[in-house]
PDB file of C-alpha atoms in Angstrom:
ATOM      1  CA  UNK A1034     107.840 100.554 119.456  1.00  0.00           C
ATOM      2  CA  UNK A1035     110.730 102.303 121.140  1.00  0.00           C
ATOM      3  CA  UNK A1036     110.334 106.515 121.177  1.00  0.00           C
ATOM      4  CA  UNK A1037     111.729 109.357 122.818  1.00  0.00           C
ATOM      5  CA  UNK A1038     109.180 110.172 125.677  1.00  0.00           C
ATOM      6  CA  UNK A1039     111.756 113.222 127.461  1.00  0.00           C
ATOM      7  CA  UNK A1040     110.689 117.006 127.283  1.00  0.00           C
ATOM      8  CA  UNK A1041     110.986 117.468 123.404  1.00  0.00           C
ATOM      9  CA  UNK A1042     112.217 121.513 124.237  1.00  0.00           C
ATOM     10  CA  UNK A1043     115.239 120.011 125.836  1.00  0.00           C
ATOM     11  CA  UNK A1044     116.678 118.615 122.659  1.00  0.00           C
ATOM     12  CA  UNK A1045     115.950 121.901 120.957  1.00  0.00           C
ATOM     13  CA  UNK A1046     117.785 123.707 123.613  1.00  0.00           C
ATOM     14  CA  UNK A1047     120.856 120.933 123.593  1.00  0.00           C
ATOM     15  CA  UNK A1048     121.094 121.202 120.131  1.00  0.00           C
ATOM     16  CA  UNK A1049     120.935 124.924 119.735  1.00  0.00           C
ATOM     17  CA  UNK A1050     118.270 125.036 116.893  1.00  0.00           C
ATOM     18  CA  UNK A1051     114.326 124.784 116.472  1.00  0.00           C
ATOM     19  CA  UNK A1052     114.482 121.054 115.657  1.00  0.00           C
ATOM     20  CA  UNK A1053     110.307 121.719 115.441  1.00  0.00           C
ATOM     21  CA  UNK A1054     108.812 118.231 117.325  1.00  0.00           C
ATOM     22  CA  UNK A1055     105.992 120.406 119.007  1.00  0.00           C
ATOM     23  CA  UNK A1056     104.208 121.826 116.389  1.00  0.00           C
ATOM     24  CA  UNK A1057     102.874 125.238 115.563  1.00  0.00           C
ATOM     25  CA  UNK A1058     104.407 125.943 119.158  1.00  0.00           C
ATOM     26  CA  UNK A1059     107.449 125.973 117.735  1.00  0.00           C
ATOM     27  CA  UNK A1060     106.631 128.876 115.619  1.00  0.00           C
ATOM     28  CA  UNK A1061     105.475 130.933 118.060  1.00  0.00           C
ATOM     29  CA  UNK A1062     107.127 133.195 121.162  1.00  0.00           C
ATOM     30  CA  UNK A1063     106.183 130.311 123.530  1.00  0.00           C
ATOM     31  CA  UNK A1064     109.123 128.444 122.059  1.00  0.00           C
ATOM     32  CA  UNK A1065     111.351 127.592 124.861  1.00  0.00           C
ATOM     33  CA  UNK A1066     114.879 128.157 122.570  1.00  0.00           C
ATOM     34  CA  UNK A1067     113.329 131.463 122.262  1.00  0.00           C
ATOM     35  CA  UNK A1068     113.140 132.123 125.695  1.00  0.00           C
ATOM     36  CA  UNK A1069     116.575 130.219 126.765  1.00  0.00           C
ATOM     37  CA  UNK A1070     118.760 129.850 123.839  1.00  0.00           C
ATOM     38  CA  UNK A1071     121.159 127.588 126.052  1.00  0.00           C
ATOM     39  CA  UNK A1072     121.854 124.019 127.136  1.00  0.00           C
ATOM     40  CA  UNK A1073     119.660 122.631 129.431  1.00  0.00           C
ATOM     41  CA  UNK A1074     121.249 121.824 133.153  1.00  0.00           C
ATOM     42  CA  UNK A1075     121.527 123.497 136.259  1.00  0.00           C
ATOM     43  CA  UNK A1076     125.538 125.066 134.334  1.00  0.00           C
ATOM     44  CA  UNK A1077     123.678 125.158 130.935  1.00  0.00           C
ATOM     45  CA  UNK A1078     124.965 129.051 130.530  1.00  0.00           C
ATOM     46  CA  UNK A1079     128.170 128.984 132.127  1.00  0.00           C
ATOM     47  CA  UNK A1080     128.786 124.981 130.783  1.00  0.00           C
ATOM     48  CA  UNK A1081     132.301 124.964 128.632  1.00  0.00           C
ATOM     49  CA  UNK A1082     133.054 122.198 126.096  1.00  0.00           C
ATOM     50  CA  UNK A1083     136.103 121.588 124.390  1.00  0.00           C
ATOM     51  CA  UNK A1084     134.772 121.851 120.595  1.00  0.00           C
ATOM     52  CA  UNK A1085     136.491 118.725 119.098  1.00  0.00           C
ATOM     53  CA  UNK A1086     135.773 117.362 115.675  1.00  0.00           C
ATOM     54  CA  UNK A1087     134.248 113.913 117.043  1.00  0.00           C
ATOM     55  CA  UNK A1088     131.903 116.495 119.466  1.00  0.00           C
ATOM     56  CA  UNK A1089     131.113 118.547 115.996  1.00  0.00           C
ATOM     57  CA  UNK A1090     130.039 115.291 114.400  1.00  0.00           C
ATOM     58  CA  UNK A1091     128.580 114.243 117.089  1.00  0.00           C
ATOM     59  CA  UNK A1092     126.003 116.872 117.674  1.00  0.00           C
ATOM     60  CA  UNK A1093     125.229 116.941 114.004  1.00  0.00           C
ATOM     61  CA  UNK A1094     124.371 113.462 114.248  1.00  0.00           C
ATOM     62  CA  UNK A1095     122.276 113.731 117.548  1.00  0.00           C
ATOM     63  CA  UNK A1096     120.540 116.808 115.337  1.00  0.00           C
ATOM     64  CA  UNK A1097     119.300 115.048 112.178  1.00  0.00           C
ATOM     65  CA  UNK A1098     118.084 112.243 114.646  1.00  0.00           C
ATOM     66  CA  UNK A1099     116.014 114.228 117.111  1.00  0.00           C
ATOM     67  CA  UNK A1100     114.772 116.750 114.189  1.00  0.00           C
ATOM     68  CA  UNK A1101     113.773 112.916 112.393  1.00  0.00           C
ATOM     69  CA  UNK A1102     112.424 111.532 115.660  1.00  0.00           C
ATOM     70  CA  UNK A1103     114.452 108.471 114.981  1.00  0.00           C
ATOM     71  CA  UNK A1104     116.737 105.967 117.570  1.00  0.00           C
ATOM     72  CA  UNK A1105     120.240 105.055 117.262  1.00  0.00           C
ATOM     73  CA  UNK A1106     119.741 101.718 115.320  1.00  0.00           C
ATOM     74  CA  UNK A1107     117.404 102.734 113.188  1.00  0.00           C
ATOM     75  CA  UNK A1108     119.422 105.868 111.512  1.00  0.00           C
ATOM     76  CA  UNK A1109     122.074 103.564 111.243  1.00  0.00           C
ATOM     77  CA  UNK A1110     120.295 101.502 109.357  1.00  0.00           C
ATOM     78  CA  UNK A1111     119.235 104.405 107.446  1.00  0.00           C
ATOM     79  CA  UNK A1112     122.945 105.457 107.263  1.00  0.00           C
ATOM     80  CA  UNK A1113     124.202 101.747 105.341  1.00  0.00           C
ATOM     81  CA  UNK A1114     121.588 102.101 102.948  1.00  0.00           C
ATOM     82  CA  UNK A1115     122.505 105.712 102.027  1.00  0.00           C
ATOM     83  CA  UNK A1116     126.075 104.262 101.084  1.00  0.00           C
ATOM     84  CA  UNK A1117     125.096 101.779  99.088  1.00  0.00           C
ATOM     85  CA  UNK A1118     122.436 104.089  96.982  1.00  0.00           C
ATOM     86  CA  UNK A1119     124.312 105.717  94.101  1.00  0.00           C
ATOM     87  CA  UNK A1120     125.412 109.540  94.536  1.00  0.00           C
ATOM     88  CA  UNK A1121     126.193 111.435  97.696  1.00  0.00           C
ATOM     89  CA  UNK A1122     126.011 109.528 100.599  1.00  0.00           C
ATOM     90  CA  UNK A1123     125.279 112.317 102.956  1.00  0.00           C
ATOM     91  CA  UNK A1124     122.636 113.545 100.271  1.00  0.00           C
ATOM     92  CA  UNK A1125     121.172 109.937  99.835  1.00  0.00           C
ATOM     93  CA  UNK A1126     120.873 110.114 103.778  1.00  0.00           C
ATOM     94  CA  UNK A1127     118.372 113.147 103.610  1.00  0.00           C
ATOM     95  CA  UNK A1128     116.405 111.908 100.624  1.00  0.00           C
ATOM     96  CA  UNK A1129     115.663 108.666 102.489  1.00  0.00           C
ATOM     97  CA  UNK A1130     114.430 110.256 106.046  1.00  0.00           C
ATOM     98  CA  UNK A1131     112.530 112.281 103.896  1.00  0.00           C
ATOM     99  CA  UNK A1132     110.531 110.106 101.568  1.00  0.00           C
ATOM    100  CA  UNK A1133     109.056 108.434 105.278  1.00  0.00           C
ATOM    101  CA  UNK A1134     105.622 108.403 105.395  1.00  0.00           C
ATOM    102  CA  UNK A1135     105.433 110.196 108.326  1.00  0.00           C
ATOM    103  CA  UNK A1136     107.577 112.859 107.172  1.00  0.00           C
ATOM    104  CA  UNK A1137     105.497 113.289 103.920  1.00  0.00           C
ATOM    105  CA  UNK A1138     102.286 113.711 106.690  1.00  0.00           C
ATOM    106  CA  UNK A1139     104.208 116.625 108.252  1.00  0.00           C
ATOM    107  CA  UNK A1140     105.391 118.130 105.088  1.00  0.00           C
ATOM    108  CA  UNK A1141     101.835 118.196 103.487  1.00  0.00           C
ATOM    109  CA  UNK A1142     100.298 120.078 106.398  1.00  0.00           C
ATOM    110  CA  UNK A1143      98.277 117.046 107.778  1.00  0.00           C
ATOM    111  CA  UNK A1144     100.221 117.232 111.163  1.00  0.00           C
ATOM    112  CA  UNK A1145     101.472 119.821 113.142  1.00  0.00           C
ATOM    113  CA  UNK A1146     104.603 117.812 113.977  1.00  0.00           C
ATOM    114  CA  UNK A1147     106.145 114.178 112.704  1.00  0.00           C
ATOM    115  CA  UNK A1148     105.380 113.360 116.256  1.00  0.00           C
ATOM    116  CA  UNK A1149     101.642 113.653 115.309  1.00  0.00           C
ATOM    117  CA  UNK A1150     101.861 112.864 111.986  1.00  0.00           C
ATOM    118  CA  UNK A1151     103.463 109.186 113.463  1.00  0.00           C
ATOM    119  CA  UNK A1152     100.338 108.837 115.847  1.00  0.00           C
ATOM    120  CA  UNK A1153      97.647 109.317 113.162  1.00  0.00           C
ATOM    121  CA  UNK A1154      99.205 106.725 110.846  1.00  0.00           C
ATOM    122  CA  UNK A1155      99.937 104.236 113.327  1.00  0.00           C
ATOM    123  CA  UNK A1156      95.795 104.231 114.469  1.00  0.00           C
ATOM    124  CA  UNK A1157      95.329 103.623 110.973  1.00  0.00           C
ATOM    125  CA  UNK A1158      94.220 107.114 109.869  1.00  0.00           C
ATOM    126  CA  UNK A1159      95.848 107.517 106.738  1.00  0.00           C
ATOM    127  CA  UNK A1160      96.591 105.749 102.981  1.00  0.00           C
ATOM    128  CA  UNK A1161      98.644 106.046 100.288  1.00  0.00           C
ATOM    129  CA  UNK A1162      97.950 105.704  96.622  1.00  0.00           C
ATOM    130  CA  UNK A1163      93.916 104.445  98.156  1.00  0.00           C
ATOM    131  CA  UNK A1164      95.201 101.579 100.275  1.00  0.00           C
ATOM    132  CA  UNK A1165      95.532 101.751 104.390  1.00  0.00           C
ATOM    133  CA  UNK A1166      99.200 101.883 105.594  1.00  0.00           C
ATOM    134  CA  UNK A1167      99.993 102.174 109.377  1.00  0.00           C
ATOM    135  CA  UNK A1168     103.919 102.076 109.363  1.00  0.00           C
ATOM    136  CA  UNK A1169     105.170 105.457 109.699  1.00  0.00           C
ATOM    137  CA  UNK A1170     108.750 104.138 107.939  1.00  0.00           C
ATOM    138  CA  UNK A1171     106.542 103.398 105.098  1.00  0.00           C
ATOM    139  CA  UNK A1172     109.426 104.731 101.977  1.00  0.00           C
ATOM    140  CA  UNK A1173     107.555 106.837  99.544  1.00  0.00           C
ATOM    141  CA  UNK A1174     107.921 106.804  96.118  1.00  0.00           C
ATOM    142  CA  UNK A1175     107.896 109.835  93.489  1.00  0.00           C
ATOM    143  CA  UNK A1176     103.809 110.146  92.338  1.00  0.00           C
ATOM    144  CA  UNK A1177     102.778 108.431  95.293  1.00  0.00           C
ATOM    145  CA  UNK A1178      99.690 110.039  96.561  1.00  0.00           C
ATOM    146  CA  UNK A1179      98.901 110.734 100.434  1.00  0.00           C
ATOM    147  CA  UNK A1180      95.731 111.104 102.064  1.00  0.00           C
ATOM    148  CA  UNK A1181      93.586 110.590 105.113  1.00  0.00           C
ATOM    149  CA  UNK A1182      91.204 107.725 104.689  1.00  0.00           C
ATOM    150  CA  UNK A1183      87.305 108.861 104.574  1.00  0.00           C
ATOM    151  CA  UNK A1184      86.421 108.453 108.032  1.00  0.00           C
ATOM    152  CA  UNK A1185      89.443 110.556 109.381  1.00  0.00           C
ATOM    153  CA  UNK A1186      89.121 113.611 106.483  1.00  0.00           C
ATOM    154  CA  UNK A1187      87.119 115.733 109.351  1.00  0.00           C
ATOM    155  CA  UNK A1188      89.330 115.229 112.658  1.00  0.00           C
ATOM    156  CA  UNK A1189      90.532 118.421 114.013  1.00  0.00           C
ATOM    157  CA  UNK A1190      93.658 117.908 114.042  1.00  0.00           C
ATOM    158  CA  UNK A1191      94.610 117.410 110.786  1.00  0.00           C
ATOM    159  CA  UNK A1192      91.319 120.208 109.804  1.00  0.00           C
ATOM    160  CA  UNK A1193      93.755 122.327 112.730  1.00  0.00           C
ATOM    161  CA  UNK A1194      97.226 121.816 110.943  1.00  0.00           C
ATOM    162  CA  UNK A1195      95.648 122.173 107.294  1.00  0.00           C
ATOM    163  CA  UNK A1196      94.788 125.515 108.203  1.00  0.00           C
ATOM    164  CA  UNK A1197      98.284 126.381 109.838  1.00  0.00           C
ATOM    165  CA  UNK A1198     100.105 124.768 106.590  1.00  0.00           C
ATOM    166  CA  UNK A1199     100.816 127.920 104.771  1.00  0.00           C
ATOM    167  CA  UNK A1200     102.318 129.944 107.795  1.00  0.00           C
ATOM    168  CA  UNK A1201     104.770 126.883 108.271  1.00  0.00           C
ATOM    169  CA  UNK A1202     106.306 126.996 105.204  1.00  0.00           C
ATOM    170  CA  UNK A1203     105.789 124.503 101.573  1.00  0.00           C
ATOM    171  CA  UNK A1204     108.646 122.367  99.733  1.00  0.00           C
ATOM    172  CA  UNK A1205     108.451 122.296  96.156  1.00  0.00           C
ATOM    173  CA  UNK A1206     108.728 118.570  96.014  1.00  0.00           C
ATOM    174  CA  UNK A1207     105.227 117.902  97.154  1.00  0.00           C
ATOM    175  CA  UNK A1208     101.823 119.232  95.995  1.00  0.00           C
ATOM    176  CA  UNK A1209      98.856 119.579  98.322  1.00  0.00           C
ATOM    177  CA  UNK A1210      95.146 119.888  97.657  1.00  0.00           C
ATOM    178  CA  UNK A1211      93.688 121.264 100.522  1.00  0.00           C
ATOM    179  CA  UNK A1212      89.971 121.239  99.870  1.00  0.00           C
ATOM    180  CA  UNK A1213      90.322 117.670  98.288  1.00  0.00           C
ATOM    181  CA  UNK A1214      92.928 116.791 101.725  1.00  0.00           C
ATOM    182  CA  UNK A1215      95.322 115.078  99.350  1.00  0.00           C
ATOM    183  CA  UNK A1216      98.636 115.430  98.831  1.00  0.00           C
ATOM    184  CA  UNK A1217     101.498 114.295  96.202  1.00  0.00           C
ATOM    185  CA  UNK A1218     105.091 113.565  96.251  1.00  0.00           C
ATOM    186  CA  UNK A1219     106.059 115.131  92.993  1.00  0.00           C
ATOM    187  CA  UNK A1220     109.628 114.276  93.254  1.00  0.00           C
ATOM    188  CA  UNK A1221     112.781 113.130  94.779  1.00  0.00           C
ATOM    189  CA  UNK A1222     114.035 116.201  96.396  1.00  0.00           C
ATOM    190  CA  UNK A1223     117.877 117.766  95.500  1.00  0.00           C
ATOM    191  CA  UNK A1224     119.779 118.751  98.573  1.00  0.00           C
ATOM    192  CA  UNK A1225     119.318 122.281  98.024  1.00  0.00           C
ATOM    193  CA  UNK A1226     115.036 121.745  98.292  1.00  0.00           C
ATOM    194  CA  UNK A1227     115.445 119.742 101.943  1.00  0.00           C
ATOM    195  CA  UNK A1228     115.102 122.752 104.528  1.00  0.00           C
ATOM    196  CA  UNK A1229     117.279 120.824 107.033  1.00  0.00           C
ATOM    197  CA  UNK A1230     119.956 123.237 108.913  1.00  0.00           C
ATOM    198  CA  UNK A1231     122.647 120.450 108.951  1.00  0.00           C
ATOM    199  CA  UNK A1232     125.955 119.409 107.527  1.00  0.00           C
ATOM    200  CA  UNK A1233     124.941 115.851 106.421  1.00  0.00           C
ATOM    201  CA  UNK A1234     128.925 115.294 105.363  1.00  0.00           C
ATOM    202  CA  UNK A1235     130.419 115.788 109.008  1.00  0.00           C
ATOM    203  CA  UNK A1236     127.620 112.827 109.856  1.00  0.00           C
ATOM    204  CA  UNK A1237     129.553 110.675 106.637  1.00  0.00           C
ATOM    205  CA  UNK A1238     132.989 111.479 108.595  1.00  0.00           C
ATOM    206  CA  UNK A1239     131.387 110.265 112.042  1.00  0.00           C
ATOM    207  CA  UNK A1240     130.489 107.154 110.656  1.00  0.00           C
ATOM    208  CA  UNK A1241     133.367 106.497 108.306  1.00  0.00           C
ATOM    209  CA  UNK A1242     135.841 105.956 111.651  1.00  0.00           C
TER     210      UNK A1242
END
């Protein structure tokens, strides 16, 4: 499976927001935007870019992506099935990225990153609704239920990220039992629930050309 195997702080820094792929690092002062909120390169400070609308799009693009962990073809893919969905395209875009499996891991506090979250499922470490599922695109379903399978309830990472879950902030479409280590997707989410810094319609407008 192809993946993004660069220094993850880079993208952060390129795209000039906490795009959160390492974890509770990310919430801490060891963060590296915190430390040099610039583009990477050797002329990352003193770099000047002509701000056109295709580089606007562009990086908006490049930032749902990266924050998603997904490649080019994929959110493509992603993208034609958000237009053929009824609604907001841009909206439908969002919804779909965040239904994934491996998102839902993340957002319930079983992983301190979607990084993480895509490693446990893929070794088989997690099931939804009582049945094994290793495919971290797996689409979720409103009153689906999430949960590590017996044998991987006590690894310490997800025992680690359980306990970090509160500090990193909840969305209201999911519902987590801690002590039980389960976890429900309540609900397709409304644009204004997704805590996702982007403007999903300049990504319709870069792909509409």
């Amino acid at each position: 499976m192809a993946r993004y195997l660069g220094p993850k702080c880079k993208l952060c820094r390129r795209e000039g927001t906490k795009l959160f792929l390492k974890g509770d690092r990310c919430y801490s002062d060891k963060c590296a935007l915190e430390k040099r909120n610039y583009p990477p390169g050797e002329h990352g400070r003193s770099r000047y870019a002509r701000r056109s609308n295709y580089r606007i799009q562009l990086r908006e693009k490049q930032k749902l992506r990266r924050m998603y962990q997904i490649l080019e073809r994929q959110f493509r893919t992603y993208f034609k099935r958000a237009e053929r969905m009824k609604g907001v395209t841009g909206e439908n875009l969002l919804k779909l990225l965040e239904s994934r499996l491996d998102n839902m891991v993340y957002r319930m506090g079983f992983a301190p990153s979607r990084a993480t979250a895509r490693q446990l499922i893929l070794h088989n470490h997690f099931e939804v609704n009582g049945k094994r599922v290793n495919i971290p695109s797996y689409q979720l379903s409103p009153g689906d239920r999430v949960a590590p399978r017996e044998k991987s309830k006590n690894l310490l990472v997800i025992e680690e990220s359980l306990k970090n879950f509160a500090s990193r902030g909840t969305v209201p479409y999911v519902s987590v039992d801690i002590n039980k280590k389960e976890g429900v997707y309540l609900e397709e989410p409304t644009r204004d629930m997704i805590p996702v810094p982007v403007e999903e319609n300049l990504i319709v407008e870069l792909y509409s050309k």
